[in-house]
């Protein structure tokens, strides 16, 4: 059997689908009695050897990191998004970083983030 170069192997892997590559990794693990998933999990999804499927989150928390110097405008938006009273919304803004909305879908989280950032607030989705 002719020896295959590393470059030839990499080119072959580039042409494989993720499913084909995943099946190859499973067979490789069985034949050589090794486990390839542990190093991949530590390194993260850095290359084509990542065989785990990415599961898209369906629940997000909108976290207010800061008011950006426009506290009054941000309080108004927080009240609009949450239905909180003036005092509760003010307390929420002043206690940043704080989750403003929890467990909302992606569309609602993105809309809330855009609205808050439009008023100068710093927001992250978790």
PDB file of C-alpha atoms in Angstrom:
ATOM      1  CA  UNK A   1       0.000   0.000   0.000  1.00  0.00           C
ATOM      2  CA  UNK A   2       1.331   3.416  -0.961  1.00  0.00           C
ATOM      3  CA  UNK A   3       1.880   5.899   1.823  1.00  0.00           C
ATOM      4  CA  UNK A   4      -0.577   8.816   1.772  1.00  0.00           C
ATOM      5  CA  UNK A   5       0.870  12.218   2.589  1.00  0.00           C
ATOM      6  CA  UNK A   6      -0.578  14.463   5.266  1.00  0.00           C
ATOM      7  CA  UNK A   7      -1.537  17.001   2.603  1.00  0.00           C
ATOM      8  CA  UNK A   8      -3.453  14.346   0.647  1.00  0.00           C
ATOM      9  CA  UNK A   9      -5.307  13.313   3.808  1.00  0.00           C
ATOM     10  CA  UNK A  10      -6.224  16.905   4.615  1.00  0.00           C
ATOM     11  CA  UNK A  11      -7.500  17.451   1.084  1.00  0.00           C
ATOM     12  CA  UNK A  12      -9.628  14.311   1.368  1.00  0.00           C
ATOM     13  CA  UNK A  13     -11.047  15.518   4.713  1.00  0.00           C
ATOM     14  CA  UNK A  14     -11.900  18.923   3.221  1.00  0.00           C
ATOM     15  CA  UNK A  15     -14.116  17.240   0.645  1.00  0.00           C
ATOM     16  CA  UNK A  16     -16.039  15.194   3.245  1.00  0.00           C
ATOM     17  CA  UNK A  17     -19.314  16.276   4.792  1.00  0.00           C
ATOM     18  CA  UNK A  18     -19.510  16.541   8.560  1.00  0.00           C
ATOM     19  CA  UNK A  19     -21.510  13.329   8.704  1.00  0.00           C
ATOM     20  CA  UNK A  20     -18.920  11.468   6.627  1.00  0.00           C
ATOM     21  CA  UNK A  21     -16.130  12.879   8.768  1.00  0.00           C
ATOM     22  CA  UNK A  22     -17.975  11.904  11.942  1.00  0.00           C
ATOM     23  CA  UNK A  23     -18.390   8.335  10.673  1.00  0.00           C
ATOM     24  CA  UNK A  24     -14.694   8.242   9.758  1.00  0.00           C
ATOM     25  CA  UNK A  25     -13.699   9.379  13.255  1.00  0.00           C
ATOM     26  CA  UNK A  26     -15.907   6.675  14.817  1.00  0.00           C
ATOM     27  CA  UNK A  27     -14.341   3.983  12.652  1.00  0.00           C
ATOM     28  CA  UNK A  28     -10.852   5.346  13.383  1.00  0.00           C
ATOM     29  CA  UNK A  29     -11.575   5.186  17.122  1.00  0.00           C
ATOM     30  CA  UNK A  30     -12.812   1.597  16.818  1.00  0.00           C
ATOM     31  CA  UNK A  31      -9.911   0.357  14.701  1.00  0.00           C
ATOM     32  CA  UNK A  32      -7.157   1.968  16.776  1.00  0.00           C
ATOM     33  CA  UNK A  33      -8.942   1.802  20.142  1.00  0.00           C
ATOM     34  CA  UNK A  34      -8.555   5.536  20.811  1.00  0.00           C
ATOM     35  CA  UNK A  35     -10.891   8.374  21.708  1.00  0.00           C
ATOM     36  CA  UNK A  36     -10.591  11.489  19.517  1.00  0.00           C
ATOM     37  CA  UNK A  37     -13.436  13.483  21.070  1.00  0.00           C
ATOM     38  CA  UNK A  38     -11.631  14.563  24.273  1.00  0.00           C
ATOM     39  CA  UNK A  39      -8.930  16.718  22.593  1.00  0.00           C
ATOM     40  CA  UNK A  40     -11.536  18.235  20.274  1.00  0.00           C
ATOM     41  CA  UNK A  41     -13.729  19.215  23.212  1.00  0.00           C
ATOM     42  CA  UNK A  42     -10.800  20.902  24.953  1.00  0.00           C
ATOM     43  CA  UNK A  43      -9.643  22.756  21.856  1.00  0.00           C
ATOM     44  CA  UNK A  44     -13.161  23.752  20.855  1.00  0.00           C
ATOM     45  CA  UNK A  45     -14.597  23.772  17.352  1.00  0.00           C
ATOM     46  CA  UNK A  46     -11.349  25.007  15.773  1.00  0.00           C
ATOM     47  CA  UNK A  47     -11.180  22.763  12.742  1.00  0.00           C
ATOM     48  CA  UNK A  48     -12.858  20.224  10.543  1.00  0.00           C
ATOM     49  CA  UNK A  49     -12.246  17.491  13.123  1.00  0.00           C
ATOM     50  CA  UNK A  50     -15.002  18.895  15.346  1.00  0.00           C
ATOM     51  CA  UNK A  51     -17.641  16.191  15.169  1.00  0.00           C
ATOM     52  CA  UNK A  52     -20.186  17.463  17.665  1.00  0.00           C
ATOM     53  CA  UNK A  53     -23.239  19.176  16.275  1.00  0.00           C
ATOM     54  CA  UNK A  54     -23.847  22.720  17.422  1.00  0.00           C
ATOM     55  CA  UNK A  55     -27.178  22.954  19.189  1.00  0.00           C
ATOM     56  CA  UNK A  56     -28.763  26.338  18.693  1.00  0.00           C
ATOM     57  CA  UNK A  57     -30.037  27.936  21.870  1.00  0.00           C
ATOM     58  CA  UNK A  58     -33.743  28.622  21.982  1.00  0.00           C
ATOM     59  CA  UNK A  59     -33.804  30.545  25.241  1.00  0.00           C
ATOM     60  CA  UNK A  60     -31.868  33.731  25.951  1.00  0.00           C
ATOM     61  CA  UNK A  61     -31.351  36.155  28.815  1.00  0.00           C
ATOM     62  CA  UNK A  62     -31.041  39.848  27.960  1.00  0.00           C
ATOM     63  CA  UNK A  63     -28.459  41.239  30.392  1.00  0.00           C
ATOM     64  CA  UNK A  64     -28.091  44.980  30.838  1.00  0.00           C
ATOM     65  CA  UNK A  65     -24.377  45.642  31.413  1.00  0.00           C
ATOM     66  CA  UNK A  66     -24.648  49.429  31.734  1.00  0.00           C
ATOM     67  CA  UNK A  67     -26.802  52.413  30.825  1.00  0.00           C
ATOM     68  CA  UNK A  68     -24.178  54.129  28.668  1.00  0.00           C
ATOM     69  CA  UNK A  69     -24.745  57.442  30.410  1.00  0.00           C
ATOM     70  CA  UNK A  70     -28.370  57.696  29.275  1.00  0.00           C
ATOM     71  CA  UNK A  71     -30.093  56.318  32.345  1.00  0.00           C
ATOM     72  CA  UNK A  72     -33.487  57.953  31.813  1.00  0.00           C
ATOM     73  CA  UNK A  73     -33.864  56.716  28.234  1.00  0.00           C
ATOM     74  CA  UNK A  74     -32.743  53.220  29.233  1.00  0.00           C
ATOM     75  CA  UNK A  75     -35.198  53.167  32.170  1.00  0.00           C
ATOM     76  CA  UNK A  76     -38.005  54.010  29.742  1.00  0.00           C
ATOM     77  CA  UNK A  77     -37.048  51.119  27.473  1.00  0.00           C
ATOM     78  CA  UNK A  78     -36.715  48.714  30.425  1.00  0.00           C
ATOM     79  CA  UNK A  79     -40.207  49.695  31.570  1.00  0.00           C
ATOM     80  CA  UNK A  80     -41.538  49.151  28.063  1.00  0.00           C
ATOM     81  CA  UNK A  81     -39.888  45.733  27.723  1.00  0.00           C
ATOM     82  CA  UNK A  82     -40.697  44.394  31.176  1.00  0.00           C
ATOM     83  CA  UNK A  83     -43.821  46.167  32.349  1.00  0.00           C
ATOM     84  CA  UNK A  84     -42.045  47.176  35.559  1.00  0.00           C
ATOM     85  CA  UNK A  85     -42.973  50.301  37.447  1.00  0.00           C
ATOM     86  CA  UNK A  86     -40.728  53.357  37.436  1.00  0.00           C
ATOM     87  CA  UNK A  87     -38.965  52.509  40.717  1.00  0.00           C
ATOM     88  CA  UNK A  88     -38.410  48.858  39.797  1.00  0.00           C
ATOM     89  CA  UNK A  89     -37.073  49.758  36.340  1.00  0.00           C
ATOM     90  CA  UNK A  90     -34.784  52.419  37.849  1.00  0.00           C
ATOM     91  CA  UNK A  91     -33.481  49.905  40.407  1.00  0.00           C
ATOM     92  CA  UNK A  92     -32.875  47.352  37.634  1.00  0.00           C
ATOM     93  CA  UNK A  93     -30.895  49.841  35.542  1.00  0.00           C
ATOM     94  CA  UNK A  94     -28.878  51.040  38.524  1.00  0.00           C
ATOM     95  CA  UNK A  95     -28.016  47.491  39.599  1.00  0.00           C
ATOM     96  CA  UNK A  96     -26.444  46.590  36.228  1.00  0.00           C
ATOM     97  CA  UNK A  97     -25.203  44.108  35.245  1.00  0.00           C
ATOM     98  CA  UNK A  98     -28.648  42.586  35.601  1.00  0.00           C
ATOM     99  CA  UNK A  99     -30.863  40.307  33.533  1.00  0.00           C
ATOM    100  CA  UNK A 100     -33.726  42.385  32.180  1.00  0.00           C
ATOM    101  CA  UNK A 101     -35.484  39.557  30.323  1.00  0.00           C
ATOM    102  CA  UNK A 102     -34.931  35.865  31.052  1.00  0.00           C
ATOM    103  CA  UNK A 103     -35.761  32.812  28.980  1.00  0.00           C
ATOM    104  CA  UNK A 104     -37.041  34.659  25.909  1.00  0.00           C
ATOM    105  CA  UNK A 105     -36.795  33.447  22.316  1.00  0.00           C
ATOM    106  CA  UNK A 106     -34.061  34.663  19.972  1.00  0.00           C
ATOM    107  CA  UNK A 107     -36.225  37.168  18.094  1.00  0.00           C
ATOM    108  CA  UNK A 108     -37.499  38.839  21.249  1.00  0.00           C
ATOM    109  CA  UNK A 109     -33.994  38.888  22.761  1.00  0.00           C
ATOM    110  CA  UNK A 110     -32.494  40.457  19.619  1.00  0.00           C
ATOM    111  CA  UNK A 111     -35.287  43.049  19.456  1.00  0.00           C
ATOM    112  CA  UNK A 112     -34.835  43.972  23.127  1.00  0.00           C
ATOM    113  CA  UNK A 113     -31.065  44.209  22.687  1.00  0.00           C
ATOM    114  CA  UNK A 114     -31.437  46.461  19.647  1.00  0.00           C
ATOM    115  CA  UNK A 115     -33.920  48.691  21.441  1.00  0.00           C
ATOM    116  CA  UNK A 116     -31.707  49.048  24.525  1.00  0.00           C
ATOM    117  CA  UNK A 117     -28.558  49.621  22.462  1.00  0.00           C
ATOM    118  CA  UNK A 118     -30.453  52.224  20.445  1.00  0.00           C
ATOM    119  CA  UNK A 119     -30.690  54.235  23.649  1.00  0.00           C
ATOM    120  CA  UNK A 120     -26.981  53.806  24.395  1.00  0.00           C
ATOM    121  CA  UNK A 121     -27.111  50.866  26.819  1.00  0.00           C
ATOM    122  CA  UNK A 122     -24.539  48.085  26.788  1.00  0.00           C
ATOM    123  CA  UNK A 123     -26.336  44.719  26.494  1.00  0.00           C
ATOM    124  CA  UNK A 124     -25.298  41.081  26.171  1.00  0.00           C
ATOM    125  CA  UNK A 125     -27.308  37.976  25.376  1.00  0.00           C
ATOM    126  CA  UNK A 126     -26.623  34.853  27.397  1.00  0.00           C
TER     127      UNK A 126
END
